[in-house]
CSV table of C-alpha atoms and ligand atoms in Angstrom, one decimal:
chain,number,residue,atom,x,y,z
Z,1,MET,CA,-28.9,-43.4,-67.8
Z,2,GLU,CA,-27.2,-45.2,-70.7
Z,3,VAL,CA,-26.4,-42.8,-73.5
Z,4,ASP,CA,-23.6,-43.3,-75.9
Z,5,GLU,CA,-24.2,-40.6,-78.6
Z,6,ILE,CA,-26.1,-37.3,-78.6
Z,7,TYR,CA,-27.1,-35.6,-81.9
Z,8,ASN,CA,-28.0,-31.9,-81.2
Z,9,LEU,CA,-30.0,-30.6,-84.1
Z,10,ALA,CA,-32.2,-28.3,-82.1
Z,11,CYS,CA,-33.0,-24.9,-83.7
Z,12,PRO,CA,-35.3,-23.8,-86.5
Z,13,ALA,CA,-33.2,-23.5,-89.7
Z,14,SER,CA,-35.6,-21.7,-92.1
Z,15,PRO,CA,-35.0,-17.8,-92.2
Z,16,ILE,CA,-38.7,-17.0,-91.8
Z,17,HIS,CA,-39.0,-19.3,-88.8
Z,18,TYR,CA,-35.8,-18.5,-87.0
Z,19,GLN,CA,-36.4,-14.7,-87.4
Z,20,ARG,CA,-39.9,-14.9,-86.0
Z,21,ASP,CA,-38.5,-15.1,-82.4
Z,22,PRO,CA,-34.8,-14.2,-82.8
Z,23,VAL,CA,-34.2,-14.1,-79.0
Z,24,GLN,CA,-35.4,-17.6,-78.5
Z,25,THR,CA,-33.3,-18.7,-81.6
Z,26,THR,CA,-30.1,-17.5,-80.0
Z,27,LYS,CA,-31.1,-19.0,-76.7
Z,28,THR,CA,-31.9,-22.5,-78.5
Z,29,SER,CA,-28.3,-22.6,-80.0
Z,30,VAL,CA,-26.4,-21.2,-77.0
Z,31,HIS,CA,-28.3,-22.4,-73.9
Z,32,GLY,CA,-29.1,-25.6,-75.9
Z,33,ALA,CA,-25.4,-26.3,-76.5
Z,34,ILE,CA,-24.6,-25.7,-72.9
Z,35,ASN,CA,-27.3,-27.9,-71.6
Z,36,MET,CA,-26.4,-30.7,-74.1
Z,37,LEU,CA,-22.6,-30.4,-73.5
Z,38,GLY,CA,-23.2,-30.4,-69.8
Z,39,LEU,CA,-25.1,-33.8,-70.2
Z,40,ALA,CA,-22.5,-35.2,-72.5
Z,41,LYS,CA,-19.7,-34.4,-70.1
Z,42,ARG,CA,-21.7,-35.9,-67.1
Z,43,ILE,CA,-22.5,-39.2,-68.8
Z,44,ASP,CA,-19.4,-39.3,-71.1
Z,45,ALA,CA,-21.3,-39.4,-74.3
Z,46,LYS,CA,-20.1,-38.5,-77.7
Z,47,ILE,CA,-21.9,-35.4,-79.0
Z,48,PHE,CA,-22.7,-34.1,-82.5
Z,49,GLN,CA,-23.5,-30.6,-83.3
Z,50,ALA,CA,-25.4,-29.6,-86.3
Z,51,SER,CA,-23.6,-26.4,-87.3
Z,52,THR,CA,-24.2,-24.7,-90.6
Z,53,SER,CA,-22.7,-23.0,-93.6
Z,54,GLU,CA,-24.2,-19.8,-92.1
Z,55,VAL,CA,-21.1,-19.6,-90.0
Z,56,TYR,CA,-19.4,-18.4,-93.2
Z,57,GLY,CA,-22.0,-15.6,-93.5
Z,58,ASP,CA,-21.9,-13.8,-96.9
Z,59,PRO,CA,-18.7,-15.5,-97.9
Z,60,GLU,CA,-15.6,-13.8,-99.6
Z,61,VAL,CA,-14.0,-17.2,-100.1
Z,62,HIS,CA,-15.5,-19.6,-102.6
Z,63,PRO,CA,-16.0,-22.4,-102.4
Z,64,GLN,CA,-16.0,-22.4,-98.6
Z,65,VAL,CA,-13.2,-24.4,-96.8
Z,66,GLU,CA,-13.4,-25.1,-93.1
Z,67,GLU,CA,-10.5,-22.7,-92.3
Z,68,TYR,CA,-12.4,-19.7,-93.6
Z,69,ARG,CA,-13.6,-17.6,-90.6
Z,70,GLY,CA,-16.6,-16.2,-92.3
Z,71,SER,CA,-18.2,-12.8,-92.9
Z,72,VAL,CA,-21.3,-12.6,-90.6
Z,73,ASN,CA,-23.1,-9.4,-89.8
Z,74,PRO,CA,-23.4,-9.7,-86.0
Z,75,ILE,CA,-26.4,-7.2,-85.7
Z,76,GLY,CA,-28.4,-8.2,-88.8
Z,77,PRO,CA,-31.6,-10.2,-89.0
Z,78,ARG,CA,-29.8,-13.5,-89.7
Z,79,ALA,CA,-27.4,-13.0,-86.7
Z,80,CYS,CA,-29.6,-14.9,-84.2
Z,81,TYR,CA,-29.1,-18.0,-86.2
Z,82,ASP,CA,-25.5,-17.4,-87.4
Z,83,GLU,CA,-24.0,-16.1,-84.3
Z,84,GLY,CA,-26.0,-18.6,-82.1
Z,85,LYS,CA,-24.5,-21.4,-84.2
Z,86,ARG,CA,-21.0,-19.9,-84.1
Z,87,CYS,CA,-21.2,-19.5,-80.3
Z,88,ALA,CA,-22.4,-23.2,-80.1
Z,89,GLU,CA,-19.1,-24.1,-82.0
Z,90,THR,CA,-17.0,-22.1,-79.5
Z,91,LEU,CA,-18.8,-24.0,-76.7
Z,92,PHE,CA,-18.2,-27.3,-78.3
Z,93,PHE,CA,-14.4,-26.8,-78.8
Z,94,ASP,CA,-14.0,-25.2,-75.3
Z,95,TYR,CA,-15.7,-28.3,-73.7
Z,96,HIS,CA,-13.4,-30.5,-75.9
Z,97,ARG,CA,-10.2,-28.7,-74.8
Z,98,GLN,CA,-11.1,-27.9,-71.2
Z,99,HIS,CA,-13.0,-31.2,-70.3
Z,100,GLY,CA,-12.0,-33.7,-73.0
Z,101,THR,CA,-15.5,-33.9,-74.2
Z,102,ARG,CA,-15.8,-36.0,-77.5
Z,103,ILE,CA,-17.3,-33.7,-80.1
Z,104,LYS,CA,-18.4,-34.0,-83.7
Z,105,VAL,CA,-19.1,-30.6,-85.4
Z,106,ALA,CA,-20.7,-30.8,-89.0
Z,107,ARG,CA,-21.3,-27.6,-91.0
Z,108,ILE,CA,-24.4,-28.4,-92.9
Z,109,PHE,CA,-25.1,-26.7,-96.3
Z,110,ASN,CA,-28.7,-26.3,-97.7
Z,111,THR,CA,-30.5,-29.6,-97.4
Z,112,TYR,CA,-33.9,-30.7,-98.7
Z,113,GLY,CA,-36.0,-33.7,-99.3
Z,114,PRO,CA,-39.3,-35.4,-98.7
Z,115,ARG,CA,-41.2,-34.7,-95.4
Z,116,MET,CA,-40.2,-31.0,-95.4
Z,117,HIS,CA,-43.1,-28.9,-94.1
Z,118,PRO,CA,-45.1,-27.2,-97.0
Z,119,ASP,CA,-44.8,-23.9,-95.1
Z,120,ASP,CA,-41.1,-24.5,-94.2
Z,121,GLY,CA,-40.3,-21.3,-96.2
Z,122,ARG,CA,-37.0,-22.4,-97.7
Z,123,VAL,CA,-36.6,-22.2,-101.3
Z,124,VAL,CA,-36.9,-25.8,-102.5
Z,125,SER,CA,-40.2,-26.5,-100.7
Z,126,ASN,CA,-41.4,-23.1,-101.6
Z,127,PHE,CA,-40.8,-23.5,-105.3
Z,128,ILE,CA,-42.2,-27.0,-105.5
Z,129,VAL,CA,-45.4,-26.2,-103.6
Z,130,GLN,CA,-45.9,-23.0,-105.7
Z,131,ALA,CA,-45.4,-25.0,-108.9
Z,132,LEU,CA,-47.7,-27.8,-107.9
Z,133,GLU,CA,-50.5,-25.3,-106.9
Z,134,GLY,CA,-50.0,-23.3,-110.0
Z,135,ARG,CA,-49.1,-20.1,-108.0
Z,136,ASP,CA,-46.4,-17.7,-108.9
Z,137,ILE,CA,-42.8,-18.8,-108.1
Z,138,THR,CA,-41.3,-16.3,-105.7
Z,139,ILE,CA,-37.8,-15.4,-106.6
Z,140,TYR,CA,-36.0,-13.1,-104.2
Z,141,GLY,CA,-33.8,-10.5,-105.8
Z,142,ASP,CA,-32.7,-11.2,-109.4
Z,143,GLY,CA,-32.3,-15.0,-108.8
Z,144,SER,CA,-28.5,-14.8,-109.6
Z,145,GLN,CA,-27.6,-15.8,-106.0
Z,146,THR,CA,-26.4,-19.4,-105.6
Z,147,ARG,CA,-26.9,-22.3,-103.2
Z,148,SER,CA,-25.6,-25.9,-103.3
Z,149,PHE,CA,-28.4,-28.3,-102.3
Z,150,CYS,CA,-27.8,-31.7,-100.6
Z,151,TYR,CA,-30.5,-34.4,-100.6
Z,152,CYS,CA,-31.4,-35.5,-97.0
Z,153,ASP,CA,-30.4,-39.2,-97.3
Z,154,ASP,CA,-26.8,-38.1,-98.4
Z,155,LEU,CA,-26.7,-35.8,-95.4
Z,156,VAL,CA,-27.8,-38.4,-92.8
Z,157,GLU,CA,-25.1,-40.8,-94.2
Z,158,GLY,CA,-22.5,-38.0,-93.4
Z,159,PHE,CA,-23.9,-37.6,-89.8
Z,160,ILE,CA,-23.6,-41.3,-89.2
Z,161,ARG,CA,-20.1,-41.6,-90.6
Z,162,LEU,CA,-18.9,-38.5,-88.6
Z,163,MET,CA,-20.3,-40.0,-85.4
Z,164,ALA,CA,-18.6,-43.3,-86.1
Z,165,SER,CA,-15.2,-41.7,-86.8
Z,166,GLY,CA,-12.3,-41.9,-84.3
Z,167,ASP,CA,-12.2,-39.5,-81.3
Z,168,GLU,CA,-9.6,-37.5,-83.0
Z,169,VAL,CA,-12.1,-36.3,-85.6
Z,170,THR,CA,-13.8,-33.3,-84.1
Z,171,GLY,CA,-14.6,-31.3,-87.2
Z,172,PRO,CA,-15.7,-28.9,-88.0
Z,173,ILE,CA,-16.3,-30.6,-91.3
Z,174,ASN,CA,-18.5,-29.3,-94.2
Z,175,LEU,CA,-21.3,-31.7,-95.3
Z,176,GLY,CA,-23.1,-30.6,-98.4
Z,177,ASN,CA,-23.3,-31.2,-102.1
Z,178,PRO,CA,-20.8,-29.2,-104.1
Z,179,GLY,CA,-23.3,-28.8,-107.1
Z,180,GLU,CA,-24.0,-25.1,-107.2
Z,181,PHE,CA,-27.1,-23.4,-108.8
Z,182,THR,CA,-28.6,-20.1,-109.1
Z,183,MET,CA,-32.2,-19.5,-107.8
Z,184,LEU,CA,-33.2,-18.9,-111.3
Z,185,GLN,CA,-31.8,-22.3,-112.4
Z,186,LEU,CA,-33.6,-23.9,-109.6
Z,187,ALA,CA,-37.0,-22.3,-110.4
Z,188,GLU,CA,-36.7,-23.3,-114.0
Z,189,THR,CA,-35.8,-26.9,-113.1
Z,190,VAL,CA,-38.7,-27.2,-110.7
Z,191,VAL,CA,-41.1,-25.7,-113.3
Z,192,ARG,CA,-39.8,-28.2,-115.9
Z,193,LEU,CA,-39.9,-31.2,-113.6
Z,194,THR,CA,-43.5,-30.5,-112.4
Z,195,GLY,CA,-44.7,-29.5,-115.9
Z,196,SER,CA,-46.2,-26.4,-114.0
Z,197,LYS,CA,-47.7,-23.4,-115.7
Z,198,SER,CA,-46.6,-21.1,-112.9
Z,199,LYS,CA,-44.7,-18.0,-113.8
Z,200,LEU,CA,-41.6,-16.6,-112.1
Z,201,VAL,CA,-42.0,-13.4,-110.1
Z,202,PHE,CA,-39.3,-11.3,-108.5
Z,203,LEU,CA,-39.5,-10.0,-104.9
Z,204,PRO,CA,-37.0,-8.0,-102.9
Z,205,LEU,CA,-34.0,-9.7,-101.7
Z,206,PRO,CA,-33.9,-10.2,-97.8
Z,207,ALA,CA,-31.2,-8.3,-95.9
Z,208,ASP,CA,-27.9,-10.1,-95.6
Z,209,ASP,CA,-28.9,-12.8,-98.1
Z,210,PRO,CA,-25.6,-14.6,-98.9
Z,211,ARG,CA,-24.7,-14.1,-102.6
Z,212,GLN,CA,-23.1,-17.5,-103.2
Z,213,ARG,CA,-22.5,-20.7,-101.4
Z,214,GLN,CA,-20.7,-23.9,-102.2
Z,215,PRO,CA,-19.0,-26.4,-99.9
Z,216,ASN,CA,-15.6,-27.6,-100.4
Z,217,ILE,CA,-16.0,-31.2,-99.1
Z,218,ALA,CA,-12.3,-32.3,-99.4
Z,219,LYS,CA,-12.2,-33.0,-95.6
Z,220,ALA,CA,-15.3,-35.1,-95.6
Z,221,ARG,CA,-14.0,-37.1,-98.5
Z,222,GLU,CA,-10.6,-37.7,-96.9
Z,223,THR,CA,-11.8,-38.2,-93.3
Z,224,LEU,CA,-15.1,-39.9,-93.7
Z,225,GLY,CA,-14.9,-41.3,-97.2
Z,226,TRP,CA,-18.1,-39.4,-97.8
Z,227,ALA,CA,-19.6,-37.6,-100.8
Z,228,PRO,CA,-23.1,-37.0,-101.9
Z,229,THR,CA,-24.5,-39.5,-104.3
Z,230,VAL,CA,-28.0,-37.9,-105.3
Z,231,PRO,CA,-27.8,-35.2,-108.0
Z,232,LEU,CA,-30.2,-32.2,-107.7
Z,233,GLU,CA,-32.7,-33.4,-110.3
Z,234,THR,CA,-33.1,-36.8,-108.9
Z,235,GLY,CA,-33.6,-35.4,-105.4
Z,236,LEU,CA,-36.1,-32.9,-106.7
Z,237,GLU,CA,-38.0,-35.7,-108.5
Z,238,ARG,CA,-38.4,-37.5,-105.2
Z,239,THR,CA,-39.3,-34.4,-103.3
Z,240,ILE,CA,-41.9,-33.4,-105.9
Z,241,ALA,CA,-43.4,-36.9,-105.7
Z,242,TYR,CA,-43.8,-36.4,-101.9
Z,243,PHE,CA,-45.5,-33.0,-102.2
Z,244,ARG,CA,-47.8,-34.2,-105.0
Z,245,LYS,CA,-49.2,-36.7,-102.5
Z,246,LYS,CA,-49.1,-34.4,-99.5
Z,247,ILE,CA,-50.9,-31.4,-101.0
Z,248,ALA,CA,-53.2,-33.5,-103.3
S,301,UDP,N1,-35.4,-17.7,-101.9
S,301,UDP,C1,-36.2,-17.3,-103.0
S,301,UDP,N2,-37.5,-17.6,-103.0
S,301,UDP,C2,-38.1,-18.2,-101.9
S,301,UDP,C3,-37.3,-18.5,-100.8
S,301,UDP,C4,-36.0,-18.3,-100.8
S,301,UDP,O1,-35.7,-16.8,-104.0
S,301,UDP,O2,-39.4,-18.4,-101.9
S,301,UDP,C5,-33.9,-17.5,-102.0
S,301,UDP,C6,-33.3,-16.8,-100.8
S,301,UDP,O3,-33.3,-15.4,-101.0
S,301,UDP,C7,-31.9,-17.3,-100.8
S,301,UDP,C8,-32.0,-18.7,-101.4
S,301,UDP,O4,-33.3,-18.7,-102.1
S,301,UDP,O5,-31.1,-16.6,-101.7
S,301,UDP,C9,-32.1,-19.8,-100.3
S,301,UDP,O6,-32.9,-19.3,-99.4
S,301,UDP,P1,-33.4,-20.3,-98.1
S,301,UDP,O7,-34.3,-19.6,-97.2
S,301,UDP,O8,-33.9,-21.7,-98.7
S,301,UDP,O9,-32.0,-20.7,-97.3
S,301,UDP,P2,-30.8,-19.9,-96.9
S,301,UDP,O10,-30.8,-18.5,-97.4
S,301,UDP,O11,-30.7,-19.9,-95.4
S,301,UDP,O12,-29.6,-20.5,-97.6
């Protein structure tokens, strides 16, 4: 078998989906990493791991730097994802130290774009689909929590640059767009860009929902010469155009 590079992105990433079968979610990240690292070791392939900003949990350090060790509730409803991904990072670094496996660990911050599933359940697709269908826009909590949204093409460019970097570059390295927005700002922007008549409704905030999130991308800039190029409104316009066709 000839394989030079492995990208491991396996695992649902939307809270409603990864919480549906939490045991399977942890298994996907942990057993999945063991399986893929075993393969990489056997065939001497470079291996990329899609890690996540969720390793920082509900962060006390803002913006998040890679050195920050995070604040994850290990027994909460998000733990199956967060701790699964954290354990996967542990396995990657132990394979690297113990077996010399060439690893590339990216910590991905909220990403969106065309071809998301209409029922993905994450905030960008939810708000756009609700706005286009004239349904209420569901804001969880008071909408003051923040996220930083990266357009998918920018993220993929970061993956490719990380994979192409020298063997000394292992990560973990933050990949995300530092533009930080409240969920209220996101909802208002989506309503404006779609010209929707939907109204905003406020629903309970899910347990352990992180209050704020923003990547520090100094490492990605220095090591990969990478930074996002697509501002939120441009990316939203492209995503709205996609969903207009998809659900028409
Ligand atoms: N959110 C929201 N309405 C929705 C879906 C999500 O207000 O219909 C909020 C959610 O509570 C969180 C933020 O948007 O504060 C991002 O949620 P998402 O599920 O997209 O990703 P994650 O929480 O994993 O960053």
